[in-house]
mmCIF file of C-alpha atoms in Angstrom:
data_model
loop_
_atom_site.group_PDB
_atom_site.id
_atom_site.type_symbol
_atom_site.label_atom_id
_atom_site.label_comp_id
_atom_site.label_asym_id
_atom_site.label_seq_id
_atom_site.Cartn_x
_atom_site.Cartn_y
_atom_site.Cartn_z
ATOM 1 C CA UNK A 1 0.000 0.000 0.000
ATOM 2 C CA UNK A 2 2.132 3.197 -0.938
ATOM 3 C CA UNK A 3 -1.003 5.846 -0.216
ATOM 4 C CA UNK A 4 -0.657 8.653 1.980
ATOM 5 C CA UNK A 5 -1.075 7.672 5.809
ATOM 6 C CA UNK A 6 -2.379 10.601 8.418
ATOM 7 C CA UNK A 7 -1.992 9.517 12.327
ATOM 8 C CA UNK A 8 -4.677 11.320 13.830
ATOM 9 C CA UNK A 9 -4.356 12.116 18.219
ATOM 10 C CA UNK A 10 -5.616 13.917 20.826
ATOM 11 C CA UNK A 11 -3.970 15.702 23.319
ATOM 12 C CA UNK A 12 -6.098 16.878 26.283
ATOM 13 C CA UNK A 13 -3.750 17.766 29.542
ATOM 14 C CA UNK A 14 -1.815 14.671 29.025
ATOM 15 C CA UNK A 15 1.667 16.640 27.813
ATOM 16 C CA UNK A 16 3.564 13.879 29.265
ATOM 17 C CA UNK A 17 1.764 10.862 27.342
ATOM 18 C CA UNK A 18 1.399 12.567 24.039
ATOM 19 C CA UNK A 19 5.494 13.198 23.925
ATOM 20 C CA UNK A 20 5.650 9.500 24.907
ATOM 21 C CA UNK A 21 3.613 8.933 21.800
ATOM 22 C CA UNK A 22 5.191 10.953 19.694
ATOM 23 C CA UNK A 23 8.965 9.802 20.759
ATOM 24 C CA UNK A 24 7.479 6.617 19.582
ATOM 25 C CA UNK A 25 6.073 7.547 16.152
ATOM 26 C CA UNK A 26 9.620 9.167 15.822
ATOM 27 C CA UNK A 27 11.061 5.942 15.900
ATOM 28 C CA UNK A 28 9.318 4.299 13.345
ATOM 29 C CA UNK A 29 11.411 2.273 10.722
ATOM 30 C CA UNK A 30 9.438 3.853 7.893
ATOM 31 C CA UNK A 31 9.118 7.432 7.859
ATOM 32 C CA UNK A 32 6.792 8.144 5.143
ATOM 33 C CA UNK A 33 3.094 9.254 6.907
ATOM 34 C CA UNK A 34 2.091 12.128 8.601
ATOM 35 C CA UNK A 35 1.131 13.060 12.269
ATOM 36 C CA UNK A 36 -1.740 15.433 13.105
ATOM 37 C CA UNK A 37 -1.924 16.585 16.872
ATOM 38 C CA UNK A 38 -4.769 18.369 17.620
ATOM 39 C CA UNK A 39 -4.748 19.711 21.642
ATOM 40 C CA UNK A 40 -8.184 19.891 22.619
ATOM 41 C CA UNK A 41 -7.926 22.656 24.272
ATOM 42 C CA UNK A 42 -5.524 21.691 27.450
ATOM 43 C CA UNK A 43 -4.778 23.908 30.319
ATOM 44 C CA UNK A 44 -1.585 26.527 29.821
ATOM 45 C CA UNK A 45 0.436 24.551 31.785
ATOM 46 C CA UNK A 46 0.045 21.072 30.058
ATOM 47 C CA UNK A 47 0.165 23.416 26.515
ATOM 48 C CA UNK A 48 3.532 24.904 27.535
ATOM 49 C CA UNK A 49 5.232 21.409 28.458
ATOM 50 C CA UNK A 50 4.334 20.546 24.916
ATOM 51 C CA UNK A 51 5.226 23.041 23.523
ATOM 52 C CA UNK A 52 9.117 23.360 25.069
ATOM 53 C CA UNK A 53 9.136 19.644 24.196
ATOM 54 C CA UNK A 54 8.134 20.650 20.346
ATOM 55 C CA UNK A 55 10.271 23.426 20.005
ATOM 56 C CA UNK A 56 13.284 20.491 20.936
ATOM 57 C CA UNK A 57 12.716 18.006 18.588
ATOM 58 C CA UNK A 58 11.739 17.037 15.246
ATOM 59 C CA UNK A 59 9.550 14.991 13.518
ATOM 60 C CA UNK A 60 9.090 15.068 10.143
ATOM 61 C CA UNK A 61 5.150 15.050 8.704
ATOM 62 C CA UNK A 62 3.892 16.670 12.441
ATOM 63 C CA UNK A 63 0.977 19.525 12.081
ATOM 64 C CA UNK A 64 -0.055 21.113 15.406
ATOM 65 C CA UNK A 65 -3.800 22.163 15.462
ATOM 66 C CA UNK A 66 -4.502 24.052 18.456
ATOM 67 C CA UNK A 67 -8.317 23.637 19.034
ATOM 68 C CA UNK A 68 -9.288 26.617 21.393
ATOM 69 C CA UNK A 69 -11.819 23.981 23.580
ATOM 70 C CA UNK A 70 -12.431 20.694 24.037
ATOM 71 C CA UNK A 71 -14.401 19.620 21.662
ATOM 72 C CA UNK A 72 -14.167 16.282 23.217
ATOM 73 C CA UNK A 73 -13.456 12.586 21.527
ATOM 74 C CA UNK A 74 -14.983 13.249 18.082
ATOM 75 C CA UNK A 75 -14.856 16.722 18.190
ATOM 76 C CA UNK A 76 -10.835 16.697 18.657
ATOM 77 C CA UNK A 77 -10.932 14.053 15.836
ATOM 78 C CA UNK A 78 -12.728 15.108 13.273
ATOM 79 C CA UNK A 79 -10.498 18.374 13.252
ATOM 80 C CA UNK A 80 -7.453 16.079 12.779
ATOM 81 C CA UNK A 81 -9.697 14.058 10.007
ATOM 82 C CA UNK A 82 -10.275 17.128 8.483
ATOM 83 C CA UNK A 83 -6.991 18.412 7.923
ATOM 84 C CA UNK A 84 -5.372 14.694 6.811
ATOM 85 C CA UNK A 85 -8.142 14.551 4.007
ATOM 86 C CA UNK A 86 -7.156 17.919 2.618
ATOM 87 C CA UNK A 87 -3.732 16.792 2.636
ATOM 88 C CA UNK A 88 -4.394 13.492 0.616
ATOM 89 C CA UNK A 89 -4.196 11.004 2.787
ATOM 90 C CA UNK A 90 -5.415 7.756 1.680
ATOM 91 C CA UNK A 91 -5.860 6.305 5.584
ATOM 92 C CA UNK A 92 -7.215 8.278 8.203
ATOM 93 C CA UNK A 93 -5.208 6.203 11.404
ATOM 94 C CA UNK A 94 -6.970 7.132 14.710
ATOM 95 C CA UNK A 95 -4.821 6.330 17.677
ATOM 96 C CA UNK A 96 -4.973 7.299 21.004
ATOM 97 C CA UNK A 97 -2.414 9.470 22.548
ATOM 98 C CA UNK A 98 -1.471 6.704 25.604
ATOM 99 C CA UNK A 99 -0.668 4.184 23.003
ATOM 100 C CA UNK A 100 3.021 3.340 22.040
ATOM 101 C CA UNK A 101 3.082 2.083 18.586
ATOM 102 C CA UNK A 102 5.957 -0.359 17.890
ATOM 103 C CA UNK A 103 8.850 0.722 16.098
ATOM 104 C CA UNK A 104 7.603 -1.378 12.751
ATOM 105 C CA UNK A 105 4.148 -0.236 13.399
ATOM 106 C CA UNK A 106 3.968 1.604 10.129
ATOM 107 C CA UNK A 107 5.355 -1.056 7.959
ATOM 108 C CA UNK A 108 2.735 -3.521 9.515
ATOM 109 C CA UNK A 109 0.158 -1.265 9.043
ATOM 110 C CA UNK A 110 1.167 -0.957 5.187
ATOM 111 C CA UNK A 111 1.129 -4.439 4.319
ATOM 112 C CA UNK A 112 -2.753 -4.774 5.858
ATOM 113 C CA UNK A 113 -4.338 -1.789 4.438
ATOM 114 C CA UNK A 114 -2.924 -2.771 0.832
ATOM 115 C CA UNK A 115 -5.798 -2.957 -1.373
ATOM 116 C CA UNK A 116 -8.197 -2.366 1.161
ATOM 117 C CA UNK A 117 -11.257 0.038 1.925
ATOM 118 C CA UNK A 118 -13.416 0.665 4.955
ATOM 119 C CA UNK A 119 -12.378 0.449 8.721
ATOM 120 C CA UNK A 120 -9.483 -1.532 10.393
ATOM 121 C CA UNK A 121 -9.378 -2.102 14.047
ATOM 122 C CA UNK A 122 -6.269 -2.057 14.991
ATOM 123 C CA UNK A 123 -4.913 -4.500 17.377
ATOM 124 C CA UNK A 124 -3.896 -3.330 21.178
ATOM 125 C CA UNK A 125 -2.005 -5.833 23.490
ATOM 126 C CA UNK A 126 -2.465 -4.537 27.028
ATOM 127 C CA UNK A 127 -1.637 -7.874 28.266
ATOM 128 C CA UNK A 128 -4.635 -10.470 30.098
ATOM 129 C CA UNK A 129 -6.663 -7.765 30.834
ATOM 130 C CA UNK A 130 -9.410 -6.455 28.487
ATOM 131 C CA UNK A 131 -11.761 -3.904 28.811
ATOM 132 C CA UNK A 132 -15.085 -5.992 29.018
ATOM 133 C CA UNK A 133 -14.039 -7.804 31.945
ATOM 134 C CA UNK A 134 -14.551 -4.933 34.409
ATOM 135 C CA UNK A 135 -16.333 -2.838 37.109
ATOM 136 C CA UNK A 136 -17.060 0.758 38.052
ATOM 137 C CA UNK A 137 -16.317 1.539 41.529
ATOM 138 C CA UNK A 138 -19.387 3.983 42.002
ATOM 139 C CA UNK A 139 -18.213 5.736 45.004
ATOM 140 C CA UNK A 140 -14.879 6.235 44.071
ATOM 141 C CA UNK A 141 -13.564 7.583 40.490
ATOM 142 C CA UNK A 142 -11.804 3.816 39.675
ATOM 143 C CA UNK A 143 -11.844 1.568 36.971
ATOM 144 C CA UNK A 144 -10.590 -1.926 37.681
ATOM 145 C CA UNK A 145 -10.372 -5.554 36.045
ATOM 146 C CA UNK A 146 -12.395 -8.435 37.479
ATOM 147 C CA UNK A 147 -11.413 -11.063 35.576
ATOM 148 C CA UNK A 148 -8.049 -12.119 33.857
ATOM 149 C CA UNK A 149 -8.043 -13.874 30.382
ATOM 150 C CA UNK A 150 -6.104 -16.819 29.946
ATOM 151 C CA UNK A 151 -5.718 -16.090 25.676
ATOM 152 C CA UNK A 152 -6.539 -13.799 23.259
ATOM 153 C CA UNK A 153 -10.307 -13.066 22.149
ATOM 154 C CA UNK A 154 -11.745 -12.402 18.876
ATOM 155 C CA UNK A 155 -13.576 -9.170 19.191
ATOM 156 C CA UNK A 156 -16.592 -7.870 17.119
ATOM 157 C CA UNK A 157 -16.360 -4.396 17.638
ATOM 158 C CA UNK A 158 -13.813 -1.539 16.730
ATOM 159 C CA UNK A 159 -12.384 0.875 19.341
ATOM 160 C CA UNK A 160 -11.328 4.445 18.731
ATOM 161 C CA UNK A 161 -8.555 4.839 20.446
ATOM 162 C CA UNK A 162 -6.911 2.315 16.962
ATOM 163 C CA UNK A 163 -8.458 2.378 13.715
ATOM 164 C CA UNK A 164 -7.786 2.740 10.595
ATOM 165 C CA UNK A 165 -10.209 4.707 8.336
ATOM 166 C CA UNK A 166 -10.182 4.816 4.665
ATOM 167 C CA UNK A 167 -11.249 8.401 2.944
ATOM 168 C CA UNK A 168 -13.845 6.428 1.162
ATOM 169 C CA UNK A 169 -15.544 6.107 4.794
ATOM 170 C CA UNK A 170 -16.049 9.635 5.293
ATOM 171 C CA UNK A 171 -17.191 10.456 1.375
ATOM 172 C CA UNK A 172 -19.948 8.313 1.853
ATOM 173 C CA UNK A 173 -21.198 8.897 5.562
ATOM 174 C CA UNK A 174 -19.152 11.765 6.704
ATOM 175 C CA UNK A 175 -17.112 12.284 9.557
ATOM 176 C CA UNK A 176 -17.697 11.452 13.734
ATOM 177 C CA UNK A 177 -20.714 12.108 15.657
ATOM 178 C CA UNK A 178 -19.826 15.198 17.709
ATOM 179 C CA UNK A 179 -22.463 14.107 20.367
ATOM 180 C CA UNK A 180 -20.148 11.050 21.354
ATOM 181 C CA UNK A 181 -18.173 13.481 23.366
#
């Protein structure tokens, strides 16, 4: 697949995660796609730590997009979406801004989306846990596992926070709800 590939993350008071992100994009054995950070509209503090870390270091293909709010999930994305389809991009990659790709990542990515149309989940490996197997503490502002699993699951659904999205997907039915916040 040689078309053009736009990574697509939000940054909302998280400076520290999204650099941890972005160091790993950075080290991606195949340079050839484009980043698109759009900060959803984080506190000065949290801005300025990103931006001393930006004004260090370089990564070829980054865009900034400074969203004056937060606009929340969608909101925050479909900004990015917006300004990866007026570049070109082929794939529209969603990925959330605590995720650290793998250095061949991009490569990997390439050789699945060859050929291909619609949306890719992409695959997350955060170990026996999953995110079905858990509780809300009601009292207290905690998410926690209840069960371990033993192997890996086939899943039916596609999260957000990895997918790939072909331009063809938004042509015909447009871009995110804005009311998933």
């Amino acid at each position: 697949m040689n078309g053009k590939i736009s990574i697509v993350t939000i940054n909302y008071n998280a400076s520290g995660e999204t650099i941890d992100f972005l160091n790993a994009l950075k080290e991606q054995t195949e340079k050839s796609f484009d980043v698109i950070l759009v900060d959803n509209g984080s506190s000065k503090v949290d801005l300025d730590a990103l931006n001393v870390w930006l004004e260090k270091t370089y990564i070829p293909g980054l865009s900034v997009l400074k969203n004056g709010e937060n606009s929340g999930f969608s909101g925050g994305c479909n900004i990015g979406i917006k300004k990866a389809l007026e570049n070109g991009s082929e794939w529209v990659i969603l990925l959330n801004n605590d995720t650290l790709p793998d250095n061949g990542f991009i490569v990997d990515l390439r050789a699945v989306l060859g050929g291909k149309e619609g949306l890719i989940g992409i695959p997350m490996d955060e170990g026996p846990k999953v995110a079905f197997c858990g509780k809300i503490g009601w009292l207290r502002p905690t998410l926690s596992h209840t069960h371990e699993v033993p192997k890996k699951l086939a899943r039916y659904y596609v999260i957000g926070g990895g997918v790939a999205i072909h331009r063809s997907v938004f042509d015909e039915i447009g871009f995110l709800d804005e009311s998933y916040f």
